[in-house]
Each structure stands twice: as C-alpha cells, then as structure tokens.
XYZ file of N, CA, C and O in Angstrom:
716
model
N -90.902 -33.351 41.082
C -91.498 -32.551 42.146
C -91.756 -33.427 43.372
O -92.305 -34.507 43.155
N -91.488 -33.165 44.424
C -91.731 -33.721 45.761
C -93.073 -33.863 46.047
O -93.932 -33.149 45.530
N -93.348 -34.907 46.988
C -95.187 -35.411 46.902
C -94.749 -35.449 48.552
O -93.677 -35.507 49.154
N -96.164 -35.386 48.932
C -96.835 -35.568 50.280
C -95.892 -36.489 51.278
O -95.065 -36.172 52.133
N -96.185 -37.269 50.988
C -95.139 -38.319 51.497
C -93.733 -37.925 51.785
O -93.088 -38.245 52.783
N -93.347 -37.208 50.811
C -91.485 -37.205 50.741
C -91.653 -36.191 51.719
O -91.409 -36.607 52.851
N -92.054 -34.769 51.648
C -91.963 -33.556 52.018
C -92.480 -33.959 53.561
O -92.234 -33.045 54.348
N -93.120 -35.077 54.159
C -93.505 -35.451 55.431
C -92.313 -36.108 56.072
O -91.692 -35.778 57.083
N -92.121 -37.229 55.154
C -90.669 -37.692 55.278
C -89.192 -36.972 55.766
O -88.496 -37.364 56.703
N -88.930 -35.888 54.928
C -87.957 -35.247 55.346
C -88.341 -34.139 55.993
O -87.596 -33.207 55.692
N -89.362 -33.768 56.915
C -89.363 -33.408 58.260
C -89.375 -34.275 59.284
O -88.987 -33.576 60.221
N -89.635 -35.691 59.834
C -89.205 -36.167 60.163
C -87.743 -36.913 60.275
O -87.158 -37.381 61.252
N -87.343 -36.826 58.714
C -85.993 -37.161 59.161
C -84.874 -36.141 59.529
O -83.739 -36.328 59.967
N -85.471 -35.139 59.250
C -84.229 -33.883 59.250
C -84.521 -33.509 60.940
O -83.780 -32.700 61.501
N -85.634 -34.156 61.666
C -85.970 -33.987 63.093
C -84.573 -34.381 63.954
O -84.188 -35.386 63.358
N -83.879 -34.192 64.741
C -82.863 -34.884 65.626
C -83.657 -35.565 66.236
O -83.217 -36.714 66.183
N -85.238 -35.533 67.194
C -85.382 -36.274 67.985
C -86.900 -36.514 67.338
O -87.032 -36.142 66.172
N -88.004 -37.079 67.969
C -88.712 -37.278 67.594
C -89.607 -36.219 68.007
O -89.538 -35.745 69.141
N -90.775 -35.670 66.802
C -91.575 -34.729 66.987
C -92.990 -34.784 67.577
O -93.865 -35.371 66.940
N -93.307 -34.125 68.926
C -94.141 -34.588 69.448
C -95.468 -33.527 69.044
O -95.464 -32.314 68.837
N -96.547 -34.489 69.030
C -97.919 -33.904 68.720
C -98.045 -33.486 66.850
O -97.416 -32.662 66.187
N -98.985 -34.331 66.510
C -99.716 -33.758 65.560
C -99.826 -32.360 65.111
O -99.700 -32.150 63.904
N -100.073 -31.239 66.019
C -100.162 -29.688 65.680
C -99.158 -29.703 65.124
O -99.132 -29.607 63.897
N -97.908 -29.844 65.949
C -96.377 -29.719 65.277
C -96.328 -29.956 64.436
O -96.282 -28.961 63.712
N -96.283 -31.407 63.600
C -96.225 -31.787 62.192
C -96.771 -31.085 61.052
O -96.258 -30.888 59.950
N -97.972 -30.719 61.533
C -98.965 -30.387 60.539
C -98.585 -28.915 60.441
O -99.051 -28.357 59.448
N -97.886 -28.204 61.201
C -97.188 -26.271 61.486
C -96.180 -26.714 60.707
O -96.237 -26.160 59.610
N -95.134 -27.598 60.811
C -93.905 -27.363 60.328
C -93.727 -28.094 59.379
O -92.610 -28.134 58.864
N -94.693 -28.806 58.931
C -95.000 -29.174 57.204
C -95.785 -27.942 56.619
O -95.873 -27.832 55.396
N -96.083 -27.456 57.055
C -96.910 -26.083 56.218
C -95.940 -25.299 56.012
O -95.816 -24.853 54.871
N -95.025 -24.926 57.004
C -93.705 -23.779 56.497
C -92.943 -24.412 55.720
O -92.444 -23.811 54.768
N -92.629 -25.985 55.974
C -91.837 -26.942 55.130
C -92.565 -26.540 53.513
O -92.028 -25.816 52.674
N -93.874 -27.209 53.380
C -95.034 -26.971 52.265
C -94.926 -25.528 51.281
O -95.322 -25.472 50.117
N -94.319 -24.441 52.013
C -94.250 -22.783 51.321
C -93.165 -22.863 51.025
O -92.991 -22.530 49.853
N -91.876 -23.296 51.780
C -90.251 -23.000 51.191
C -90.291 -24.169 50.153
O -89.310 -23.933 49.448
N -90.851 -25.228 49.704
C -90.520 -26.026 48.713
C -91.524 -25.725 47.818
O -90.983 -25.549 46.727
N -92.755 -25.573 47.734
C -93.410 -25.625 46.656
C -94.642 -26.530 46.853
O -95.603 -26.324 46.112
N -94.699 -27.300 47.574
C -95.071 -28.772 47.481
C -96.584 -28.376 48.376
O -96.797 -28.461 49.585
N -97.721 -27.808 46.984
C -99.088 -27.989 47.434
C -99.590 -29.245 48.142
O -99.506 -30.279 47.480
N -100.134 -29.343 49.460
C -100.301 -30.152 50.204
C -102.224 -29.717 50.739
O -103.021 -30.138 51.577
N -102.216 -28.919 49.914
C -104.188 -28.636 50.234
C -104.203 -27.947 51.753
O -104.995 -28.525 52.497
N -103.331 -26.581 52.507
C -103.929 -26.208 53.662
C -104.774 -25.475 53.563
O -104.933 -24.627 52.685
N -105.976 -25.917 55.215
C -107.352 -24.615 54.608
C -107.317 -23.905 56.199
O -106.297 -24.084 56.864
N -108.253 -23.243 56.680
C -108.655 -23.225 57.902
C -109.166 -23.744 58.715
O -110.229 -24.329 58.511
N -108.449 -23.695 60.186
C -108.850 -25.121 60.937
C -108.798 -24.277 62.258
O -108.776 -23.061 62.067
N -108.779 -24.622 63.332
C -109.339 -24.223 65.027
C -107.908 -24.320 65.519
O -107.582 -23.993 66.660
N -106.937 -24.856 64.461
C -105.733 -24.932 65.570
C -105.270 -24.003 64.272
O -104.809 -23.068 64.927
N -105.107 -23.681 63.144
C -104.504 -22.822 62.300
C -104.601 -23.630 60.776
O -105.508 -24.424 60.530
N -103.463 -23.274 59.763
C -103.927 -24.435 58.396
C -103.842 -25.461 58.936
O -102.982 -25.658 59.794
N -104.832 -26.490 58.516
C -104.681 -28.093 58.659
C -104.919 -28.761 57.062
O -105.706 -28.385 56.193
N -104.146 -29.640 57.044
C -103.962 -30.141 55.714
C -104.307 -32.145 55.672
O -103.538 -33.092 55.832
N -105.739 -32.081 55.394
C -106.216 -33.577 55.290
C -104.992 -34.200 54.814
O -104.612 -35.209 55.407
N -104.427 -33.828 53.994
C -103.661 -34.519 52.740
C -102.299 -35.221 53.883
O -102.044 -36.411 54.073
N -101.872 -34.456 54.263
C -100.388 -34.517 55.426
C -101.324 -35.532 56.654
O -100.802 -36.608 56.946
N -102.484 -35.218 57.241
C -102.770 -36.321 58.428
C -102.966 -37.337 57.619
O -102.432 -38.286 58.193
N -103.527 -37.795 56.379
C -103.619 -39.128 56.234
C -101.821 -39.937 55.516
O -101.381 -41.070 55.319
N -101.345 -38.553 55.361
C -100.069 -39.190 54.730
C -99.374 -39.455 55.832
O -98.689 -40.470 55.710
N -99.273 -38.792 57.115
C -99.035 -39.528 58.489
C -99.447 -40.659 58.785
O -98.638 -41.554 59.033
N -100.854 -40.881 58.827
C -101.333 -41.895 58.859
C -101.229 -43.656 57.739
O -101.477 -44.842 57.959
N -100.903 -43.127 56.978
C -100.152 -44.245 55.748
C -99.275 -44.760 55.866
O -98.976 -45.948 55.741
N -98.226 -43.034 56.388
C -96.948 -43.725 56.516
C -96.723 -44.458 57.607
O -95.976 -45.388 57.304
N -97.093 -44.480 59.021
C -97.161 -45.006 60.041
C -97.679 -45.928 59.706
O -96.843 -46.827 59.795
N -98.995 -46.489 59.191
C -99.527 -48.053 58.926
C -98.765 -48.798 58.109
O -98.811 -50.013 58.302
N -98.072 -48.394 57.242
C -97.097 -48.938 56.057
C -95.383 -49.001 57.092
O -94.360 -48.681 56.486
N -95.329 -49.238 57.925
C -93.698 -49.090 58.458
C -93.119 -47.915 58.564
O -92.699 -47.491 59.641
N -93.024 -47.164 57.271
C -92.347 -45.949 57.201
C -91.726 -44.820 58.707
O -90.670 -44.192 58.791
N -93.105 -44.956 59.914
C -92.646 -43.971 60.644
C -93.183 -44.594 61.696
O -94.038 -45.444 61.450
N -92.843 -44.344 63.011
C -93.449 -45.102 64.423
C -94.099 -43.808 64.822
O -93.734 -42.654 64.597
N -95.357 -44.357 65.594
C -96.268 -43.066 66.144
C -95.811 -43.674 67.925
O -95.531 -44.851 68.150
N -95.829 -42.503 69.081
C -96.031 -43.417 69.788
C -97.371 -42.398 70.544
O -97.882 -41.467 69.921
N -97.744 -42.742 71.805
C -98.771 -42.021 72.213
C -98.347 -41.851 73.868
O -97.594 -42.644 74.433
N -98.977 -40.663 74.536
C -99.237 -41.039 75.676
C -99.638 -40.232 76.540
O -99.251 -39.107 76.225
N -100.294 -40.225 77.598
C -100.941 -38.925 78.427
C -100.380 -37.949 79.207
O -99.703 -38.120 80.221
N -100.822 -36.498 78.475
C -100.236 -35.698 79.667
C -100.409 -35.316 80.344
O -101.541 -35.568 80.755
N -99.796 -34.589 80.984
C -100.373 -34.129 82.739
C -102.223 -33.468 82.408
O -102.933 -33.941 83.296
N -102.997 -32.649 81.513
C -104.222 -32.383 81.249
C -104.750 -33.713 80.313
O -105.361 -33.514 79.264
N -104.398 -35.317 80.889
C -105.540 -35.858 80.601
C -105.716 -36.305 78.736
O -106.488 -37.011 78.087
N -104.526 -35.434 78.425
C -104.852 -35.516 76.379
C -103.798 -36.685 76.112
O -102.808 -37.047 76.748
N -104.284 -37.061 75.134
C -103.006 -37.961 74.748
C -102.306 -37.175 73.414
O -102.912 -36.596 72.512
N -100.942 -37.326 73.565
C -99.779 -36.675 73.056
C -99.120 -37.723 71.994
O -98.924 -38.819 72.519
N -98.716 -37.642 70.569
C -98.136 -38.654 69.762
C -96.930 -38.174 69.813
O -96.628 -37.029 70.148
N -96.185 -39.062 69.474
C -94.958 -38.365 68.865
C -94.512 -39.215 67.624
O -94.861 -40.382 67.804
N -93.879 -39.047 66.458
C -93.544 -39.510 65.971
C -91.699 -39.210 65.177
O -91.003 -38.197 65.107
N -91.480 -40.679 64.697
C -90.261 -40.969 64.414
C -89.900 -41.600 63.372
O -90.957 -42.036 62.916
N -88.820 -42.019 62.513
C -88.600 -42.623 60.958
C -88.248 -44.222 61.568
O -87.190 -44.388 62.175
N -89.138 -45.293 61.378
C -88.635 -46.632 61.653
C -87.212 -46.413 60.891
O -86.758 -45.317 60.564
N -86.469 -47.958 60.627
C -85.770 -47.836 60.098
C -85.690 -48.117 58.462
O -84.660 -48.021 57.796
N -86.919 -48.460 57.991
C -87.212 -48.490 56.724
C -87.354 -47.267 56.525
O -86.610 -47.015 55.578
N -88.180 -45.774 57.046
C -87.996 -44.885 57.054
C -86.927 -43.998 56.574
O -86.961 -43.265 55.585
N -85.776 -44.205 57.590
C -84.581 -43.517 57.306
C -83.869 -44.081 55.951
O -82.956 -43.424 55.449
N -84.187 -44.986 55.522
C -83.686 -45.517 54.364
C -84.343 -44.838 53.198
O -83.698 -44.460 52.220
N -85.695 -44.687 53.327
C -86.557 -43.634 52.276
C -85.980 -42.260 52.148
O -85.772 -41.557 51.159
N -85.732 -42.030 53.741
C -85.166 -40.647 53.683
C -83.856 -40.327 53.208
O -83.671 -39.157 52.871
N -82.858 -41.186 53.110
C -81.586 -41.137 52.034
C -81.685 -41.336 51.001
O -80.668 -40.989 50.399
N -82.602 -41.847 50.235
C -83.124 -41.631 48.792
C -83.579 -40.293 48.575
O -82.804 -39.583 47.933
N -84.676 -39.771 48.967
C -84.913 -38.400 49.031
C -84.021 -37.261 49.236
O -83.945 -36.211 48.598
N -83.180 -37.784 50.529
C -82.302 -36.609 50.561
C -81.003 -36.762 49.022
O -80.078 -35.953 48.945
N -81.142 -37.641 48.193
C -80.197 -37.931 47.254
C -80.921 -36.905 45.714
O -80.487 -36.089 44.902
N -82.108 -37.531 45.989
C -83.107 -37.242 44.998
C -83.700 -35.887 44.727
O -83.761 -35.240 43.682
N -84.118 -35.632 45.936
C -84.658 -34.007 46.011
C -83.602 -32.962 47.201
O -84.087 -32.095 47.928
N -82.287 -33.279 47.152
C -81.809 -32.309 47.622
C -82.285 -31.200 48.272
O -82.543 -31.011 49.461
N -82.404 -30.110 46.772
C -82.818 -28.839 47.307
C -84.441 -28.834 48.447
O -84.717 -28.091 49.388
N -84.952 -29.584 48.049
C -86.339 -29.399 48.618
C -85.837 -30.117 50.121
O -86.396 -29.774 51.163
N -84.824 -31.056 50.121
C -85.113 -31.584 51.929
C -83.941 -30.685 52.397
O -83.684 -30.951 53.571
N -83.307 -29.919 52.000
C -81.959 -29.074 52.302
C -83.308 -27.894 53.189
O -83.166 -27.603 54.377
N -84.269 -27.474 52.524
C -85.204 -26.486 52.787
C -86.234 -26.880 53.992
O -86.527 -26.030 54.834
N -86.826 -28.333 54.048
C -87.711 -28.963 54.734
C -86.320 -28.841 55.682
O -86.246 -27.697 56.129
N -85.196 -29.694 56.117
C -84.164 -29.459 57.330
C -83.972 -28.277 57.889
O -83.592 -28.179 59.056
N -84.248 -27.101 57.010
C -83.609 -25.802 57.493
C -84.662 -24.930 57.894
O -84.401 -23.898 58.512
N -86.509 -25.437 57.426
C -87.351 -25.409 57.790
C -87.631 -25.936 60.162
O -88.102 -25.341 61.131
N -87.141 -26.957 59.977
C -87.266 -27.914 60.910
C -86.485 -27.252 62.026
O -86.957 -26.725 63.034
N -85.478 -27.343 61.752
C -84.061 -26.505 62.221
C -84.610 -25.585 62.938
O -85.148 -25.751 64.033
N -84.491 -24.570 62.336
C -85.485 -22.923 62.576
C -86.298 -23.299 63.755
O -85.908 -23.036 64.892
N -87.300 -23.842 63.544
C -88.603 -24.423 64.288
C -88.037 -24.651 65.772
O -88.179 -24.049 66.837
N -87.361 -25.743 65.380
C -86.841 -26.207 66.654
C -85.887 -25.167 67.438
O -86.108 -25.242 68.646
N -84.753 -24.085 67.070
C -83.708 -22.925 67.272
C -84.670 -22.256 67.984
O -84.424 -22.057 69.174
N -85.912 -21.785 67.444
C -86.672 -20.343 68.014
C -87.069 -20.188 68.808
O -86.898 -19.365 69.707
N -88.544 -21.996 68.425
C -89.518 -21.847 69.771
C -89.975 -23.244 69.995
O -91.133 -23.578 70.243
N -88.849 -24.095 69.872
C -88.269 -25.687 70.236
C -89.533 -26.405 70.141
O -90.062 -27.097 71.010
N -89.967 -26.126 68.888
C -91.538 -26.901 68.898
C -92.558 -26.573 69.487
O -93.640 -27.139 69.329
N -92.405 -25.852 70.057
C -93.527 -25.389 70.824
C -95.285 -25.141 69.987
O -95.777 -24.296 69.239
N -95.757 -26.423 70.655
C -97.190 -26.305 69.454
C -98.145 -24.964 69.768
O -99.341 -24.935 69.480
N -97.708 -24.293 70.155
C -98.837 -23.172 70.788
C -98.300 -22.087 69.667
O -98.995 -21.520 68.824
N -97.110 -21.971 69.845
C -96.342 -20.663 69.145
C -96.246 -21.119 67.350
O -96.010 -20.300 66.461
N -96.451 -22.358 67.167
C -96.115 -22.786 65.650
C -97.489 -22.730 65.021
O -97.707 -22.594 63.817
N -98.553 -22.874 66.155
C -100.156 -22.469 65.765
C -99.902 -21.072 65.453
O -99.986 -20.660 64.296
N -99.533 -20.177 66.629
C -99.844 -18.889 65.774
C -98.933 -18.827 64.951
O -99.711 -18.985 64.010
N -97.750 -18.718 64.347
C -97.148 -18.343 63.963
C -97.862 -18.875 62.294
O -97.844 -18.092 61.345
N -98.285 -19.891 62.209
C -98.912 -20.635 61.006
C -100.303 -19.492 60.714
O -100.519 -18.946 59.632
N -100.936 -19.360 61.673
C -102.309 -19.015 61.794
C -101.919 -17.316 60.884
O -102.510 -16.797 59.937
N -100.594 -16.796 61.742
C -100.215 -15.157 61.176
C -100.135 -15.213 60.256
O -100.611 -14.290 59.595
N -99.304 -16.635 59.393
C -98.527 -16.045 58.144
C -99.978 -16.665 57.030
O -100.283 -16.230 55.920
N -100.446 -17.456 57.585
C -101.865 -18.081 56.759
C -102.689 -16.850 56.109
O -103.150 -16.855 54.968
N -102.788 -15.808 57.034
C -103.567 -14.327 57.246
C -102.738 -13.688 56.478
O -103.234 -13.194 55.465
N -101.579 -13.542 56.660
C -100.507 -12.976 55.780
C -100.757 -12.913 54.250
O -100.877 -11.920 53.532
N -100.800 -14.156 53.957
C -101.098 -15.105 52.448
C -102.231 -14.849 52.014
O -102.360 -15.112 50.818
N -103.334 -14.333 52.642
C -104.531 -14.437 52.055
C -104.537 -12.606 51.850
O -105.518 -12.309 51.167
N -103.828 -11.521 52.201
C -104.174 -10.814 52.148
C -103.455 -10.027 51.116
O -103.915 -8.991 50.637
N -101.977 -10.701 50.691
C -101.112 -10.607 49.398
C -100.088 -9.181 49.145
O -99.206 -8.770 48.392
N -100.905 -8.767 50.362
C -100.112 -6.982 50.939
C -99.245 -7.632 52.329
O -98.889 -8.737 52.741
N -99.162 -6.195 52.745
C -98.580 -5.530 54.533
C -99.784 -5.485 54.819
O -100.567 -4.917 54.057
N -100.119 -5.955 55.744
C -101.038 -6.300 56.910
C -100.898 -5.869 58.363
O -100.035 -6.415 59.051
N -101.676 -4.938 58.875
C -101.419 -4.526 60.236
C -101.815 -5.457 60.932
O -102.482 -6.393 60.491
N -101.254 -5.250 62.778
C -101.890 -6.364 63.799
C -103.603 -6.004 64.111
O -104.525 -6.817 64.180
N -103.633 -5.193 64.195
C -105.140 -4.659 64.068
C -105.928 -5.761 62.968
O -106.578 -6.703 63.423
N -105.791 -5.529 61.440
C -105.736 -6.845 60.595
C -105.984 -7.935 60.749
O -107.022 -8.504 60.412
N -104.945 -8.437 61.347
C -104.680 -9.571 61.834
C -105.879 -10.309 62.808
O -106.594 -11.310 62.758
N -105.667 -9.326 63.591
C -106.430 -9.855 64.906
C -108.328 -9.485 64.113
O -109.070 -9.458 65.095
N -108.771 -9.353 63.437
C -109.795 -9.188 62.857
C -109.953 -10.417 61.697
O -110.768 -11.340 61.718
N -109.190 -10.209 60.949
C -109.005 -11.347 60.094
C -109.436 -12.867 60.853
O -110.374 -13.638 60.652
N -108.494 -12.888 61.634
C -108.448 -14.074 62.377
C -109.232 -14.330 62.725
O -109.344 -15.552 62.629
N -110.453 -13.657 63.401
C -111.637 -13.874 64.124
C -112.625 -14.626 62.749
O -113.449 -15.500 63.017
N -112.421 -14.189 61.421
C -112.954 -14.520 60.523
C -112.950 -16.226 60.602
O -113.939 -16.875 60.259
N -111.912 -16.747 61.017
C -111.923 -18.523 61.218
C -112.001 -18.869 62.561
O -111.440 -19.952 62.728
N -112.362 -18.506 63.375
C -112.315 -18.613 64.495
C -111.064 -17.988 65.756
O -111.141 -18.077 66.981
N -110.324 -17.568 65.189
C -109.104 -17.464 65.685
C -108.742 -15.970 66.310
O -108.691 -14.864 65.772
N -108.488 -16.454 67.819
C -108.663 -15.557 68.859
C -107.166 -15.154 68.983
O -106.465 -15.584 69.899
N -106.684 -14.266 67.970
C -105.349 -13.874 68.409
C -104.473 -12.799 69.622
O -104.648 -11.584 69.530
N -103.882 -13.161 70.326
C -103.440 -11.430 71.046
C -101.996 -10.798 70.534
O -101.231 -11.480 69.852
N -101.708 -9.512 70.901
C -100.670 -9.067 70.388
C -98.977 -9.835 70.610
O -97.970 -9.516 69.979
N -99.085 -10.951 71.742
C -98.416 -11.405 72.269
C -98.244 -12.898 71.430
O -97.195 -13.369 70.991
N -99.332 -13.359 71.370
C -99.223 -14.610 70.261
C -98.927 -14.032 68.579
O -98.656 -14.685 67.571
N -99.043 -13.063 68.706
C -98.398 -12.157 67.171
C -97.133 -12.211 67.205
O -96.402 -12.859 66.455
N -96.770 -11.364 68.293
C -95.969 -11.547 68.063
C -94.668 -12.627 68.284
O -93.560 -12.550 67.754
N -95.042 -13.406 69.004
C -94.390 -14.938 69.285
C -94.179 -15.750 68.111
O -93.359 -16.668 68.092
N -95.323 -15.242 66.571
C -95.323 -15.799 65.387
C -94.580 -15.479 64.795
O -93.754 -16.255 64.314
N -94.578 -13.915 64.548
C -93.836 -13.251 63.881
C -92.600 -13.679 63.952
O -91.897 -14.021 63.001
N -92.278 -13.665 65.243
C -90.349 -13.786 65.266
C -90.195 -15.292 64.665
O -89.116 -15.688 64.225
N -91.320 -16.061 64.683
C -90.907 -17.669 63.837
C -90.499 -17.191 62.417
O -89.465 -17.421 61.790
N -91.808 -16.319 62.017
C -92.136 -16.215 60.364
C -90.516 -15.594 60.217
O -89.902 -16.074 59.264
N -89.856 -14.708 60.952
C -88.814 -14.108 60.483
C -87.706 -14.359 60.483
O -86.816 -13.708 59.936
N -87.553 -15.765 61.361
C -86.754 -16.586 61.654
C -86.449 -17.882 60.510
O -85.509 -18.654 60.324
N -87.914 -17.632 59.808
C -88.224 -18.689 58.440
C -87.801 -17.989 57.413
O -87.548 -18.570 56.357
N -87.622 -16.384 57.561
C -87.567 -16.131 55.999
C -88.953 -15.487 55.374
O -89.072 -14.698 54.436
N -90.037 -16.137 56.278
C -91.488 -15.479 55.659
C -91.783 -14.490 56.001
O -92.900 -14.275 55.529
N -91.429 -13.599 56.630
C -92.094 -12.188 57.372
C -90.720 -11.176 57.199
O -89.725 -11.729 56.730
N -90.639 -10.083 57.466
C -89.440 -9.312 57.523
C -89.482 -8.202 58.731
O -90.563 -7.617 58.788
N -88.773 -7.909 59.442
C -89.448 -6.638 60.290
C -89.022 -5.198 59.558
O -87.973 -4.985 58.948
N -90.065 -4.321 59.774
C -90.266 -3.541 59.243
C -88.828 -2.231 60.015
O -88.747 -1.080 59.586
C-alpha cells in the first residue's frame, strides 16, 4: 500500500513544472488521496481538507533532499512556495512509479486533470476540495442549497459560482457526475 510520502512524491513528480503554493499540494493530494486509497488523515480547515500528515510529509521531504521548496513574494505581500523533486527525488519517483504503478498512474492522472481544467488554480481546487469534502460527508445527492449550508458548518463561505467552478473539477476527476 502506498504511504504519505510516496503518494506526495508522485504528485510532484507526475507535476511537468513545479507546483506553486501549499493550498495546491494539499487540494491535489486529497483528490490524489480518494483515487488511490491512501488515508492521509483530511479534516476541516479555513482553506478546505487540510491534512497535518501531507504538510509535515512536505516538510520531511524537503529537509531530507527529496524535494526543493522555493519561496517568494507576491504582488499582495504573501509569500508563495513552490515546490519541485531534487534530483534524489526523481530517482524515488522511478522506484515508485515501478513499484506502485497503478496508484502513481492515478496520482498523474489526478495531477493532469488539475492542471487541464483549472491550471492549479488554488482558489478553484479550494472549492472544488471543500464541495466534494461536503459531498463525502453527506454519502447521498446533495443540493447547492446543501452545500452552501453545510459549508457554513466549517466556516466556509461558498457561492453558486465557486460551486460551480468545483464541480466541473470534481467531474473532470471522476468524483461528481452531472446530473
């Protein structure tokens, strides 16, 4: 079974370029996290699931060689990471991709998607995480009405427009269907 590490691993390596911001990682390891299997502990968080387990396995892997973080400010003043597979990295990641096939065939096609729909975009991979999170907890069809109630339950201020900006991810993943 694939662990924390690997399933972090081969979203970064299945990345073409390097993935910028934390939100990102932590959105497209969670859709990565549902198409493989690979419990990673997400709960509710202010930006959508956040998963301790995945920031410190970022954080490991970056202190251990495995991945380069870099940082830097954007036009509002925040600082922005991005990260990438050193080259010890990419060497992990051809073991894995040897080893767990099916699961990084899924994390790539996960990534893929992500990047095709709404090119990373950390705003749209929040909701889109935040919808299908709501989705999951409710184990039915769920109206936007729902939704947008639900959501308020974690803090989360959804509009019909960030719904639907999710939706077309979730359906683009495979997780949602249109009706």
């Amino acid at each position: 079974m694939m662990q924390a590490a690997e399933l972090v691993l081969s979203v970064l390596g299945s990345s073409a370029k390097p993935l910028d911001g934390r939100t990102a990682i932590q959105k497209i390891v969670y859709f990565a996290s549902i198409k493989t299997g690979v419990d990673v502990g997400y709960t509710p968080h202010f930006y959508g699931p956040y998963s301790s387990v995945v920031a410190q396995t970022v954080e490991n892997l970056e202190s251990t060689g495995y991945i380069t973080e870099k940082s830097r400010l954007t036009t509002h003043d925040r600082i922005m990471y991005s990260y990438s597979l050193s080259d010890d990295g990419a060497e992990m990641v051809d073991l894995i991709r040897k080893r767990e096939r099916n699961n990084y065939m899924k994390a790539k096609k996960v990534v893929d998607t992500c990047r095709k729909i709404v090119k990373n975009n950390i705003n749209v991979l929040a909701w889109a995480a935040k919808v299908y999170f709501l989705l999951s907890q409710k184990g039915s069809e769920i109206s936007y009405d729902e939704v947008v109630e639900k959501g308020k339950q974690f803090g989360w201020q959804l509009s019909s427009k960030e719904i639907d900006s999710g939706a077309k991810l979730l359906v683009g993943l495979g997780l949602a269907r249109k009706s």
